[in-house]
Amino acid sequence: MNKKEALKIYHDHIERIKAYHLVLATADFDSSTIAPKKGSAYRNRMLSIVQGEAFPIQTDPVLVEAIDYLNSIELDEKTKREISLAKKDIEEMLCFTKEEVMEFALVQMNAHDAWLEAKQKNDYSIFEPHLLRLIELTKQRTLKKKPDAKVYDTLLDDYQEGMNMKKYDAFFKMIRKELVPLIRKVGKKQDLIDDSFIFRHYPIEKQERFSKDLQKYLGFDGSWGYMGVSEHPFTNAFSRNDVRITTNYDEYNVIGSIYSIIHETGHAFYEHQLDPAYDSYMKLSDMSSGMHESQSRFLENYLGRRKAFFTTLYPKLQKLFPENLGDVTLDAFSKAVNVSRCSLIRTDADELTYPVHILIRYEIEKMIFNDEIDLHDLPEIWNQKYKEYLGVDVPDEASGILQDIHWSLAYFGYFPTYALGSAIGAQIFHQMNKEMDVDGCLARGDFKALTGYLKQHIQKYGNLYDYDTILRNATGEPFDPRYYTDYLKDKYRKLYEL
Amino acid sequence: MNKKEALKIYHDHIERIKAYHLVLATADFDSSTIAPKKGSAYRNRMLSIVQGEAFPIQTDPVLVEAIDYLNSIELDEKTKREISLAKKDIEEMLCFTKEEVMEFALVQMNAHDAWLEAKQKNDYSIFEPHLLRLIELTKQRTLKKKPDAKVYDTLLDDYQEGMNMKKYDAFFKMIRKELVPLIRKVGKKQDLIDDSFIFRHYPIEKQERFSKDLQKYLGFDGSWGYMGVSEHPFTNAFSRNDVRITTNYDEYNVIGSIYSIIHETGHAFYEHQLDPAYDSYMKLSDMSSGMHESQSRFLENYLGRRKAFFTTLYPKLQKLFPENLGDVTLDAFSKAVNVSRCSLIRTDADELTYPVHILIRYEIEKMIFNDEIDLHDLPEIWNQKYKEYLGVDVPDEASGILQDIHWSLAYFGYFPTYALGSAIGAQIFHQMNKEMDVDGCLARGDFKALTGYLKQHIQKYGNLYDYDTILRNATGEPFDPRYYTDYLKDKYRKLYEL
């Protein structure tokens, strides 16, 4: 085998693998947004078959040989990274049989359907057997992949290359130490900022109209993106020029959908703004979860919670809802979207309490995969942690353990990347402010200048480097979570006059 | 090989083939409804790869052997029909290579995109090279399948088992003879019925609201069906319990979307009401186009154009659009939806002129595949035929040769089944009226009784029998197009007081 032959084998295979990815992603988007419920059992079975069809290509000995060969020779930077990541993937795939892959896909899809039903009916017992089966399978699969590592360490590394419990323990310890006291202090000044108008009645049809203005402002363009509606908002990139996001409307919370749209648009830009040269690769556009969340939460919080973000948008919102917002000033509105309150729902949480929601999930996942708890106690443990860290009583399962989609998809180890991503974002935001007039851009409605900055310094690189290297290149420093805690302490001390 | 082994091979293979069908159908529905335009080149390429992936399963020699064996032994009625149709399919597939299948799929998808752009820009030159290529490939492919038959005969048989030019010539000759004189007479009484209020301004948001009432009335239920929006309305069944339809709204024609929804719901019920025993087969649920159109046009016309159809619906429509319909009585409205007028657009045509739109397409397709014309003259020929048969001048390509989606999908030979299906529907309608009080059901809003009748007598059989046998079983007579011409002559003579 020579280099040219090996590369041809590699590219021919990933072309086929990407074709399966595309149809499976399309089916997944369809299932999560519009697919009729009664068809789901059949659909799930068929989709697991298609997963199985991809398996012999993904694990083709000819591909293994080509990858091994390429790994042994000199390659340019991009191909080297691509091939090293592909090697990791294929070694993991080879731990399983086609039947195991199909079974896991089917269990996953059925678990997701059960979660949806459980959440809608506010009944955890519908989801519990599926969750326990997913946990069991995840443990087995993870041990197959890395028999000598701790299961949760492997899972954390899956979503964020190089991370493990030791590093996250240190990170969350700092979060807890720096932020929990501030959360307590803010808790004592709950009357300072009025945000009651956020929770008035906002008919969904009108919210949908505003979301069009918002997308236009953000530059999320229908020629390369599409937004649907799903129970839990998500982003799914079919290709650089075909990025799907979803949102969810709550007629008694006008900012719920707004912040979910901004968040998912952050993900969408990351996919859309990749270097076009990556189109012929596979792994270079497969960014880590932490980096992805750094971009989504960047738009959501570091940009989307600023007063200047609303300079041109807020008058449109007011005009749509004069009865609710007619007498609310831009200043009052922009304070209200930053109210910090210990609450139940992660996705609706303010920036300050948000990492504590993540901390809770991190601690629970650690207990699950370190075999430290009886899994039947999960809802009880969830509720205890919410009481302990956030002081809130969980009134029902739908707003407790059933609130997030992730476990239903077996995304164990994903949650911590939300906090990590927020911290990465803070460091980038600090640098951005040194280089440009962020509020000026926002106030002018020049959002493109800001997404352009992210493209140039972060997004175009995709998965070519790990997050630490990206940060060094973009900010001149390695990852430092101090930027995150400093940002939050500074922001919330000012806001709450502490 | 024994029967059990052969059946296992057959069912294992069709399970995989159906899995590919499902993801390709999902991708197709996605592409036609929501997919961002810039992603389509990549998407089409990937989908043609997936088509290619299915090919070795569809043409597996082991499957061929099993089908041949099964065809040689005694089988129950259902399995016998299934296997004989599967044999026909596989013999056709074996005429091609995987590469040819992939190429044709890609040409087709790109042609569809080009048609969409051409129609939107009212510029046939964008579509023409794609159309000519599709015609050329269709000729080649059809001759490969049946070298000794006339190309157009083969195409007609593809969409309606047993049909050919000779039979359609006779059918359309009768249509022309019976209906064209009546159309002329009706043309002279154009002032008799006022339908101007149909074409007032009807905001799409409100039309969408009415379409929910309409779907509810028809019994098109979100638990097994979903409706999207596309340039050209269509139905795509993913499974018996997952049937997708689309519509298209015109803010200056309130009945355009109404009749497209009723039409597609007719298709949807056919798929939904199949015998559940067919779930484990493939070909038994693959109904002929003529039978399918008989059911869609049944709902659209034989039920949907009756005054009683609107008894409970019309007040809702009036309430939504008081400024347009407040002073229009139910009687006036139900007359207006039946106005016969020589017009440009097939899908908006009334029942009487509709088959003439089909006749025009039939004659043009015949000329194309009998090599009787210079293909560059197609738009001119289209316009001449519209002038000749319907007396209308075609003002632009978007409302002329570009109006229909079919040719962009290489559905050559499909159009005639619309007229055939209408005629089949007339015969069923004649029988239905003998057995039940159709207007009574409509007026009570008991649409279920009517779809129940269709299920019992037609739909549950799926593709177990050919259309003639289905008609004999349901009506006691073989197919007789007199029911169609008699129905139209009777209806329009009364309506226009002739």
JSON list of C-alpha atoms in Angstrom, two decimals, chain A residues 326-431:
[
{"chain": "A", "resi": 326, "resn": "GLY", "atom": "CA", "xyz": [-45.34, 48.43, 26.66]},
{"chain": "A", "resi": 327, "resn": "ASP", "atom": "CA", "xyz": [-44.27, 50.01, 29.94]},
{"chain": "A", "resi": 328, "resn": "VAL", "atom": "CA", "xyz": [-41.09, 47.99, 30.44]},
{"chain": "A", "resi": 329, "resn": "THR", "atom": "CA", "xyz": [-37.93, 49.89, 29.50]},
{"chain": "A", "resi": 330, "resn": "LEU", "atom": "CA", "xyz": [-35.00, 48.32, 27.67]},
{"chain": "A", "resi": 331, "resn": "ASP", "atom": "CA", "xyz": [-33.01, 48.71, 30.85]},
{"chain": "A", "resi": 332, "resn": "ALA", "atom": "CA", "xyz": [-35.60, 46.92, 32.97]},
{"chain": "A", "resi": 333, "resn": "PHE", "atom": "CA", "xyz": [-35.93, 44.16, 30.37]},
{"chain": "A", "resi": 334, "resn": "SER", "atom": "CA", "xyz": [-32.20, 43.59, 30.10]},
{"chain": "A", "resi": 335, "resn": "LYS", "atom": "CA", "xyz": [-31.94, 43.37, 33.88]},
{"chain": "A", "resi": 336, "resn": "ALA", "atom": "CA", "xyz": [-34.83, 40.92, 34.00]},
{"chain": "A", "resi": 337, "resn": "VAL", "atom": "CA", "xyz": [-33.17, 38.50, 31.56]},
{"chain": "A", "resi": 338, "resn": "ASN", "atom": "CA", "xyz": [-30.25, 38.38, 33.99]},
{"chain": "A", "resi": 339, "resn": "VAL", "atom": "CA", "xyz": [-32.16, 37.76, 37.19]},
{"chain": "A", "resi": 340, "resn": "SER", "atom": "CA", "xyz": [-30.42, 35.08, 39.21]},
{"chain": "A", "resi": 341, "resn": "ARG", "atom": "CA", "xyz": [-32.75, 32.76, 41.02]},
{"chain": "A", "resi": 342, "resn": "CYS", "atom": "CA", "xyz": [-32.31, 29.26, 42.38]},
{"chain": "A", "resi": 343, "resn": "SER", "atom": "CA", "xyz": [-34.65, 27.33, 40.16]},
{"chain": "A", "resi": 344, "resn": "LEU", "atom": "CA", "xyz": [-35.59, 23.92, 38.85]},
{"chain": "A", "resi": 345, "resn": "ILE", "atom": "CA", "xyz": [-34.85, 23.88, 35.15]},
{"chain": "A", "resi": 346, "resn": "ARG", "atom": "CA", "xyz": [-31.30, 23.90, 33.87]},
{"chain": "A", "resi": 347, "resn": "THR", "atom": "CA", "xyz": [-32.07, 25.27, 30.42]},
{"chain": "A", "resi": 348, "resn": "ASP", "atom": "CA", "xyz": [-33.92, 28.23, 31.91]},
{"chain": "A", "resi": 349, "resn": "ALA", "atom": "CA", "xyz": [-31.26, 28.93, 34.54]},
{"chain": "A", "resi": 350, "resn": "ASP", "atom": "CA", "xyz": [-29.38, 32.22, 34.76]},
{"chain": "A", "resi": 351, "resn": "GLU", "atom": "CA", "xyz": [-25.64, 32.29, 34.21]},
{"chain": "A", "resi": 352, "resn": "LEU", "atom": "CA", "xyz": [-24.75, 32.30, 37.90]},
{"chain": "A", "resi": 353, "resn": "THR", "atom": "CA", "xyz": [-26.75, 29.28, 39.06]},
{"chain": "A", "resi": 354, "resn": "TYR", "atom": "CA", "xyz": [-26.29, 27.40, 35.79]},
{"chain": "A", "resi": 355, "resn": "PRO", "atom": "CA", "xyz": [-23.00, 25.68, 36.65]},
{"chain": "A", "resi": 356, "resn": "VAL", "atom": "CA", "xyz": [-24.57, 24.42, 39.88]},
{"chain": "A", "resi": 357, "resn": "HIS", "atom": "CA", "xyz": [-27.21, 22.60, 37.82]},
{"chain": "A", "resi": 358, "resn": "ILE", "atom": "CA", "xyz": [-24.31, 21.01, 35.98]},
{"chain": "A", "resi": 359, "resn": "LEU", "atom": "CA", "xyz": [-22.45, 20.23, 39.20]},
{"chain": "A", "resi": 360, "resn": "ILE", "atom": "CA", "xyz": [-25.52, 18.33, 40.43]},
{"chain": "A", "resi": 361, "resn": "ARG", "atom": "CA", "xyz": [-25.64, 16.23, 37.25]},
{"chain": "A", "resi": 362, "resn": "TYR", "atom": "CA", "xyz": [-21.89, 15.64, 37.39]},
{"chain": "A", "resi": 363, "resn": "GLU", "atom": "CA", "xyz": [-22.07, 14.36, 40.95]},
{"chain": "A", "resi": 364, "resn": "ILE", "atom": "CA", "xyz": [-25.01, 12.09, 40.13]},
{"chain": "A", "resi": 365, "resn": "GLU", "atom": "CA", "xyz": [-23.35, 10.66, 37.02]},
{"chain": "A", "resi": 366, "resn": "LYS", "atom": "CA", "xyz": [-20.18, 10.03, 39.02]},
{"chain": "A", "resi": 367, "resn": "MET", "atom": "CA", "xyz": [-22.18, 8.12, 41.60]},
{"chain": "A", "resi": 368, "resn": "ILE", "atom": "CA", "xyz": [-23.95, 6.12, 38.91]},
{"chain": "A", "resi": 369, "resn": "PHE", "atom": "CA", "xyz": [-20.81, 5.02, 37.10]},
{"chain": "A", "resi": 370, "resn": "ASN", "atom": "CA", "xyz": [-18.71, 4.55, 40.23]},
{"chain": "A", "resi": 371, "resn": "ASP", "atom": "CA", "xyz": [-21.48, 2.19, 41.45]},
{"chain": "A", "resi": 372, "resn": "GLU", "atom": "CA", "xyz": [-22.01, 4.22, 44.60]},
{"chain": "A", "resi": 373, "resn": "ILE", "atom": "CA", "xyz": [-25.81, 4.27, 44.62]},
{"chain": "A", "resi": 374, "resn": "ASP", "atom": "CA", "xyz": [-28.86, 2.13, 44.21]},
{"chain": "A", "resi": 375, "resn": "LEU", "atom": "CA", "xyz": [-30.15, 3.28, 40.85]},
{"chain": "A", "resi": 376, "resn": "HIS", "atom": "CA", "xyz": [-33.74, 3.12, 42.07]},
{"chain": "A", "resi": 377, "resn": "ASP", "atom": "CA", "xyz": [-32.93, 6.07, 44.33]},
{"chain": "A", "resi": 378, "resn": "LEU", "atom": "CA", "xyz": [-32.06, 8.35, 41.41]},
{"chain": "A", "resi": 379, "resn": "PRO", "atom": "CA", "xyz": [-35.14, 10.62, 41.60]},
{"chain": "A", "resi": 380, "resn": "GLU", "atom": "CA", "xyz": [-34.68, 10.94, 45.35]},
{"chain": "A", "resi": 381, "resn": "ILE", "atom": "CA", "xyz": [-30.99, 11.79, 44.95]},
{"chain": "A", "resi": 382, "resn": "TRP", "atom": "CA", "xyz": [-31.83, 14.31, 42.24]},
{"chain": "A", "resi": 383, "resn": "ASN", "atom": "CA", "xyz": [-34.30, 16.04, 44.54]},
{"chain": "A", "resi": 384, "resn": "GLN", "atom": "CA", "xyz": [-31.90, 16.00, 47.51]},
{"chain": "A", "resi": 385, "resn": "LYS", "atom": "CA", "xyz": [-29.12, 17.62, 45.45]},
{"chain": "A", "resi": 386, "resn": "TYR", "atom": "CA", "xyz": [-31.47, 20.35, 44.24]},
{"chain": "A", "resi": 387, "resn": "LYS", "atom": "CA", "xyz": [-32.45, 21.03, 47.83]},
{"chain": "A", "resi": 388, "resn": "GLU", "atom": "CA", "xyz": [-28.84, 20.95, 49.04]},
{"chain": "A", "resi": 389, "resn": "TYR", "atom": "CA", "xyz": [-27.25, 23.13, 46.36]},
{"chain": "A", "resi": 390, "resn": "LEU", "atom": "CA", "xyz": [-30.06, 25.33, 45.17]},
{"chain": "A", "resi": 391, "resn": "GLY", "atom": "CA", "xyz": [-32.46, 25.20, 48.09]},
{"chain": "A", "resi": 392, "resn": "VAL", "atom": "CA", "xyz": [-35.42, 24.30, 45.90]},
{"chain": "A", "resi": 393, "resn": "ASP", "atom": "CA", "xyz": [-38.03, 21.60, 46.33]},
{"chain": "A", "resi": 394, "resn": "VAL", "atom": "CA", "xyz": [-38.66, 19.57, 43.20]},
{"chain": "A", "resi": 395, "resn": "PRO", "atom": "CA", "xyz": [-42.44, 19.39, 42.87]},
{"chain": "A", "resi": 396, "resn": "ASP", "atom": "CA", "xyz": [-42.64, 16.69, 40.21]},
{"chain": "A", "resi": 397, "resn": "GLU", "atom": "CA", "xyz": [-40.58, 14.39, 38.03]},
{"chain": "A", "resi": 398, "resn": "ALA", "atom": "CA", "xyz": [-41.11, 16.34, 34.81]},
{"chain": "A", "resi": 399, "resn": "SER", "atom": "CA", "xyz": [-39.28, 19.31, 36.30]},
{"chain": "A", "resi": 400, "resn": "GLY", "atom": "CA", "xyz": [-36.89, 17.05, 38.17]},
{"chain": "A", "resi": 401, "resn": "ILE", "atom": "CA", "xyz": [-35.08, 14.04, 36.86]},
{"chain": "A", "resi": 402, "resn": "LEU", "atom": "CA", "xyz": [-37.05, 13.97, 33.61]},
{"chain": "A", "resi": 403, "resn": "GLN", "atom": "CA", "xyz": [-36.23, 17.51, 32.53]},
{"chain": "A", "resi": 404, "resn": "ASP", "atom": "CA", "xyz": [-33.23, 16.77, 30.31]},
{"chain": "A", "resi": 405, "resn": "ILE", "atom": "CA", "xyz": [-33.09, 14.70, 27.14]},
{"chain": "A", "resi": 406, "resn": "HIS", "atom": "CA", "xyz": [-29.45, 13.63, 27.56]},
{"chain": "A", "resi": 407, "resn": "TRP", "atom": "CA", "xyz": [-29.74, 10.46, 29.58]},
{"chain": "A", "resi": 408, "resn": "SER", "atom": "CA", "xyz": [-32.47, 9.18, 27.27]},
{"chain": "A", "resi": 409, "resn": "LEU", "atom": "CA", "xyz": [-29.88, 9.31, 24.50]},
{"chain": "A", "resi": 410, "resn": "ALA", "atom": "CA", "xyz": [-27.20, 7.73, 26.70]},
{"chain": "A", "resi": 411, "resn": "TYR", "atom": "CA", "xyz": [-25.24, 10.97, 26.64]},
{"chain": "A", "resi": 412, "resn": "PHE", "atom": "CA", "xyz": [-23.58, 10.17, 29.98]},
{"chain": "A", "resi": 413, "resn": "GLY", "atom": "CA", "xyz": [-20.58, 12.43, 30.55]},
{"chain": "A", "resi": 414, "resn": "TYR", "atom": "CA", "xyz": [-21.92, 15.20, 28.37]},
{"chain": "A", "resi": 415, "resn": "PHE", "atom": "CA", "xyz": [-23.31, 17.53, 31.05]},
{"chain": "A", "resi": 416, "resn": "PRO", "atom": "CA", "xyz": [-19.95, 18.67, 32.49]},
{"chain": "A", "resi": 417, "resn": "THR", "atom": "CA", "xyz": [-19.03, 20.09, 29.09]},
{"chain": "A", "resi": 418, "resn": "TYR", "atom": "CA", "xyz": [-21.73, 22.74, 29.51]},
{"chain": "A", "resi": 419, "resn": "ALA", "atom": "CA", "xyz": [-19.88, 24.20, 32.48]},
{"chain": "A", "resi": 420, "resn": "LEU", "atom": "CA", "xyz": [-16.50, 23.70, 30.89]},
{"chain": "A", "resi": 421, "resn": "GLY", "atom": "CA", "xyz": [-17.76, 25.31, 27.69]},
{"chain": "A", "resi": 422, "resn": "SER", "atom": "CA", "xyz": [-19.11, 28.27, 29.63]},
{"chain": "A", "resi": 423, "resn": "ALA", "atom": "CA", "xyz": [-15.68, 28.72, 31.20]},
{"chain": "A", "resi": 424, "resn": "ILE", "atom": "CA", "xyz": [-13.94, 28.45, 27.82]},
{"chain": "A", "resi": 425, "resn": "GLY", "atom": "CA", "xyz": [-16.37, 31.02, 26.48]},
{"chain": "A", "resi": 426, "resn": "ALA", "atom": "CA", "xyz": [-15.55, 33.45, 29.29]},
{"chain": "A", "resi": 427, "resn": "GLN", "atom": "CA", "xyz": [-11.89, 33.36, 28.38]},
{"chain": "A", "resi": 428, "resn": "ILE", "atom": "CA", "xyz": [-12.66, 34.00, 24.71]},
{"chain": "A", "resi": 429, "resn": "PHE", "atom": "CA", "xyz": [-15.04, 36.80, 25.66]},
{"chain": "A", "resi": 430, "resn": "HIS", "atom": "CA", "xyz": [-12.35, 38.44, 27.75]},
{"chain": "A", "resi": 431, "resn": "GLN", "atom": "CA", "xyz": [-10.03, 38.41, 24.75]}
]
